[in-house]
mmCIF file of C-alpha atoms in Angstrom:
data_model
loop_
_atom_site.group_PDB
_atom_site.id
_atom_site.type_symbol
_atom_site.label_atom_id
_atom_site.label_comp_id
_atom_site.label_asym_id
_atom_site.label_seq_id
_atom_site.Cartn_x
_atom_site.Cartn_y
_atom_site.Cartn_z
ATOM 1 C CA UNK A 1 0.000 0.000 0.000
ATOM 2 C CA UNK A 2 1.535 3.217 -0.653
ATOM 3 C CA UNK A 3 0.953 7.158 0.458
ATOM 4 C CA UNK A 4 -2.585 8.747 -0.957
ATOM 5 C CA UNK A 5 -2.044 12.125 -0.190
ATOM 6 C CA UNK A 6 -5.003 13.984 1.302
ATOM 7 C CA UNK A 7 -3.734 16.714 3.178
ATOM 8 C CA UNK A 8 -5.034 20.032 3.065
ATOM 9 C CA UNK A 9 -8.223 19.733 1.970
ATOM 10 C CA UNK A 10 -10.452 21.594 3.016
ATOM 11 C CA UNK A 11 -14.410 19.991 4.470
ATOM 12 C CA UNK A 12 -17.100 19.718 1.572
ATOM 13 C CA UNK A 13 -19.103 22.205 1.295
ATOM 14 C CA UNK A 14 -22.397 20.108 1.520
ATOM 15 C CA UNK A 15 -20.957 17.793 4.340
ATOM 16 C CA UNK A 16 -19.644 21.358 6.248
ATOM 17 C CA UNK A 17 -23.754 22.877 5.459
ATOM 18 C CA UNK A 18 -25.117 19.287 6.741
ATOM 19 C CA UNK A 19 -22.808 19.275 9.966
ATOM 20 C CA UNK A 20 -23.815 22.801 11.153
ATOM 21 C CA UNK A 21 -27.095 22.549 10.639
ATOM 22 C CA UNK A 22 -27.627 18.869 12.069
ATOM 23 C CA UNK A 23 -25.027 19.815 15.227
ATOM 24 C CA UNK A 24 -26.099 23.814 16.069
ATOM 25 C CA UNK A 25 -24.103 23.161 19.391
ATOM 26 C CA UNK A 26 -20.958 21.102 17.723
ATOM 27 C CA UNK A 27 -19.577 18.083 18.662
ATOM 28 C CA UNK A 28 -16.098 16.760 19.513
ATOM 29 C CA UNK A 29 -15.867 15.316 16.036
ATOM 30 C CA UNK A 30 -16.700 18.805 15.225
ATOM 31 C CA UNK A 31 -14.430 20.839 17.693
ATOM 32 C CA UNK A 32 -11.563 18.990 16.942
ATOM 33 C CA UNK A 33 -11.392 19.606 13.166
ATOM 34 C CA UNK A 34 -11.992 23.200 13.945
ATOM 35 C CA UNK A 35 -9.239 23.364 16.635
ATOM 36 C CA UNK A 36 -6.907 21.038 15.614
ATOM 37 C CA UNK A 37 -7.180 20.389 11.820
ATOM 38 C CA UNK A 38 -3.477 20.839 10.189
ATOM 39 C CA UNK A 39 -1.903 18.877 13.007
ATOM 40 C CA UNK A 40 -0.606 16.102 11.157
ATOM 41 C CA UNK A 41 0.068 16.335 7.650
ATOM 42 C CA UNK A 42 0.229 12.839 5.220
ATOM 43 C CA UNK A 43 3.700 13.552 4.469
ATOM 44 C CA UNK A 44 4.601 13.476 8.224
ATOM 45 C CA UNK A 45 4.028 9.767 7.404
ATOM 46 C CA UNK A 46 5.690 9.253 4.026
ATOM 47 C CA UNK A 47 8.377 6.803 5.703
ATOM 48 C CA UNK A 48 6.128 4.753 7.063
ATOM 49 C CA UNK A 49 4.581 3.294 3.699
ATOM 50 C CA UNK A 50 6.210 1.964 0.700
ATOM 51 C CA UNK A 51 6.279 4.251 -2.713
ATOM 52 C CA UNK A 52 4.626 1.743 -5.013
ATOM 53 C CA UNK A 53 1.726 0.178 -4.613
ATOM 54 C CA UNK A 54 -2.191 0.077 -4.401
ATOM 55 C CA UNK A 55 -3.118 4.046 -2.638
ATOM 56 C CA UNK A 56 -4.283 3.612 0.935
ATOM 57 C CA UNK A 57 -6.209 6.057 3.685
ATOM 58 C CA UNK A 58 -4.504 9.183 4.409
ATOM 59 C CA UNK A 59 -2.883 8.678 7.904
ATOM 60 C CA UNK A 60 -3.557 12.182 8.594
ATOM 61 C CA UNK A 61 -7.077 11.164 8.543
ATOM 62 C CA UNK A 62 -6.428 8.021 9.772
ATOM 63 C CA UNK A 63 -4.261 9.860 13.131
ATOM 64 C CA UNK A 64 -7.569 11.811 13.188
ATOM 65 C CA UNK A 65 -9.941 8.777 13.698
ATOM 66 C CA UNK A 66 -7.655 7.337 16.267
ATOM 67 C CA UNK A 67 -7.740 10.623 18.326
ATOM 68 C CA UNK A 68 -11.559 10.469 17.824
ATOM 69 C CA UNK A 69 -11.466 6.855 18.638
ATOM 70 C CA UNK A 70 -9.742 7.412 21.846
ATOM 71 C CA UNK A 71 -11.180 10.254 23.050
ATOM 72 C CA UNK A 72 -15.434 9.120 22.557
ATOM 73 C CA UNK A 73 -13.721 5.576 23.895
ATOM 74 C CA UNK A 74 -15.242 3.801 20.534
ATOM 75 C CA UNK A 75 -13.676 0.330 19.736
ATOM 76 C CA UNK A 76 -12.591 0.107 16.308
ATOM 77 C CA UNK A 77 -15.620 -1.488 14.737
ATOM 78 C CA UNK A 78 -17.463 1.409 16.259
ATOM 79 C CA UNK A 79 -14.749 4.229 15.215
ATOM 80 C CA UNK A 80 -15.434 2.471 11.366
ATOM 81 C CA UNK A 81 -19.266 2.697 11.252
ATOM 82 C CA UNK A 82 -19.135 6.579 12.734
ATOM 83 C CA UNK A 83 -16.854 7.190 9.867
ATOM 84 C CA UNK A 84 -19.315 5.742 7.743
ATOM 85 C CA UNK A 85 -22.843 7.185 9.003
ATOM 86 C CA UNK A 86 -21.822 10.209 11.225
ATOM 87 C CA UNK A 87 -22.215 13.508 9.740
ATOM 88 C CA UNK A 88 -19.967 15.076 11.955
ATOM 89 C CA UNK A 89 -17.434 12.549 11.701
ATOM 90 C CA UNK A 90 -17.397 13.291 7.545
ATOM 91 C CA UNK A 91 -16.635 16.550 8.717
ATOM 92 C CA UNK A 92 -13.819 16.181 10.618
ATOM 93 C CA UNK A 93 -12.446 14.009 8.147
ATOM 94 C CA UNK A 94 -13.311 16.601 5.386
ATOM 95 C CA UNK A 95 -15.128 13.517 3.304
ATOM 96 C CA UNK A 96 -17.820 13.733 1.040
ATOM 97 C CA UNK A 97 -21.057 12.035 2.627
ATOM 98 C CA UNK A 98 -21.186 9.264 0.445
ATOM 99 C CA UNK A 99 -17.756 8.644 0.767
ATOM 100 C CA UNK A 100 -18.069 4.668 2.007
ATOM 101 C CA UNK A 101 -15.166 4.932 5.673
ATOM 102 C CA UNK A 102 -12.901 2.391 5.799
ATOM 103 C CA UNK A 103 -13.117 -1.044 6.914
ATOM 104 C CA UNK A 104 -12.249 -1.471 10.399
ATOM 105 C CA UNK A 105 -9.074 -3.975 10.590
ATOM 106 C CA UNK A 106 -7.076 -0.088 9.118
ATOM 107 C CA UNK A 107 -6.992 0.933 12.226
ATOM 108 C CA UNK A 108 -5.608 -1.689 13.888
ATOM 109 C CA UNK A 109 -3.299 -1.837 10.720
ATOM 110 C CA UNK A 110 -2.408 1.995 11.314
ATOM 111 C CA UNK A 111 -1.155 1.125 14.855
ATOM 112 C CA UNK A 112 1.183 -1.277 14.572
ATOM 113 C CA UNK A 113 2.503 0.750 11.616
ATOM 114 C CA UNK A 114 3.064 3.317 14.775
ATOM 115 C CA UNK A 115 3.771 1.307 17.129
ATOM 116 C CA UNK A 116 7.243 0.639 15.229
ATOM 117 C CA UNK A 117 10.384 2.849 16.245
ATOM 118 C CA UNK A 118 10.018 5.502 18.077
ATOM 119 C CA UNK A 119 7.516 7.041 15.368
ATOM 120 C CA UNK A 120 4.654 7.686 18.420
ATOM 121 C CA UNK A 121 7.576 10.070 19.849
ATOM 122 C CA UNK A 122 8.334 11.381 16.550
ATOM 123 C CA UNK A 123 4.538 12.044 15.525
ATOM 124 C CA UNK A 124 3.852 14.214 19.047
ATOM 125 C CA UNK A 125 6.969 16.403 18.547
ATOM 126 C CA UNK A 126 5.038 17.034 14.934
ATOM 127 C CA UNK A 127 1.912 17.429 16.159
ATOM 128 C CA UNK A 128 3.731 20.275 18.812
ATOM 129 C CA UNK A 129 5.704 21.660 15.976
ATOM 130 C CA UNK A 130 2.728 21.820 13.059
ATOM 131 C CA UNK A 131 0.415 23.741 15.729
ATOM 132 C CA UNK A 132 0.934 27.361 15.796
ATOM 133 C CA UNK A 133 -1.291 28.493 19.004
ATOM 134 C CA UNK A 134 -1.593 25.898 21.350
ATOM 135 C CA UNK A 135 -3.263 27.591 23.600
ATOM 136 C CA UNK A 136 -6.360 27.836 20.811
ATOM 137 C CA UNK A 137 -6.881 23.901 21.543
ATOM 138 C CA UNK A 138 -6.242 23.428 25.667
ATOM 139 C CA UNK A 139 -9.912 23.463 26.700
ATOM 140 C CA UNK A 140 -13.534 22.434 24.767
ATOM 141 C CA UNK A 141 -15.692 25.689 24.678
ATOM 142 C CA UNK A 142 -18.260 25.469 27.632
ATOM 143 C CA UNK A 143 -21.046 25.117 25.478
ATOM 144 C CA UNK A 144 -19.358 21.871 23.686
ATOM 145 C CA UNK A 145 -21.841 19.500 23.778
ATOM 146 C CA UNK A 146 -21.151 15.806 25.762
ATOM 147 C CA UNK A 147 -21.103 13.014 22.786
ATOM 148 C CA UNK A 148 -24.075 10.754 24.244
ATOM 149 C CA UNK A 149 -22.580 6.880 24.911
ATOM 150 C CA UNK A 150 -24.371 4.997 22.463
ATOM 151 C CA UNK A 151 -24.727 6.157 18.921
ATOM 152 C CA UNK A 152 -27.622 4.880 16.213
ATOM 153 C CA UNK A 153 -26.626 2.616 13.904
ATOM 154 C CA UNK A 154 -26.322 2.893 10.124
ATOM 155 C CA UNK A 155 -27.367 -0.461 7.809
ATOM 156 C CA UNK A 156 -23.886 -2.308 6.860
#
């Protein structure tokens, strides 16, 4: 699998129009594209997958998820269906609401590709160096909304 390059881009317009207007208060899918989008970039990843190949995910959006994942606690089977069918997931990911996720086993995958080295070191020092204000991303807004524990379904 080798490096599809999605950095940069910026949320769909119609995903961005459906995510407001479904989520008037946000959500931490939400927040943390608006607060921390440009905090990993694909080529901070480059070394990490071979030049040839079949295009995978972009790890940016893939590093992303895996915040996400840790932070609503969502296993990965769960973190794969909210990419799928959750609005404000598509909008952190800046994907196009059709666009179909990923099958779960990539995250897994996308670990041990981390795990390797010191790359979890290297990634944070990154993450510090990409992000211009820090202080813009210490603390939710009051009014951020808490994520409710269970989550509808969408058909597989």
């Amino acid at each position: 699998m080798s490096l599809r390059s999605r950095s940069g881009e910026q949320v769909p317009s119609l995903t961005a129009q459906i995510a407001r207007a479904s989520n008037l208060n946000g959500t931490t899918a939400i927040w943390v594209r608006d607060r921390l989008d440009g905090l990993w970039h694909d080529e901070d990843f480059a070394n990490w997958y071979p030049r040839d190949g079949r295009p995978g995910l972009s790890p940016a959006q893939l590093a992303t998820v895996c915040v996400l994942q840790f932070v609503l606690g969502l296993s990965d089977r769960r973190a794969a269906v909210a990419v799928r069918c959750r609005i404000d997931f598509k909008y952190a990911l800046a994907m196009e609401m059709d666009d179909p996720g990923l099958h779960h086993s990539v995250l897994a995958d996308f670990r041990e590709r981390h795990a390797h080295d010191d790359r979890a070191d290297r990634l944070l020092d990154l993450a510090l160096a990409h992000r211009k204000e820090p202080d813009s991303y210490a603390s939710a807004p009051p009014s951020a909304p808490t994520p409710p524990t269970s989550w509808p379904r969408c058909a597989t």
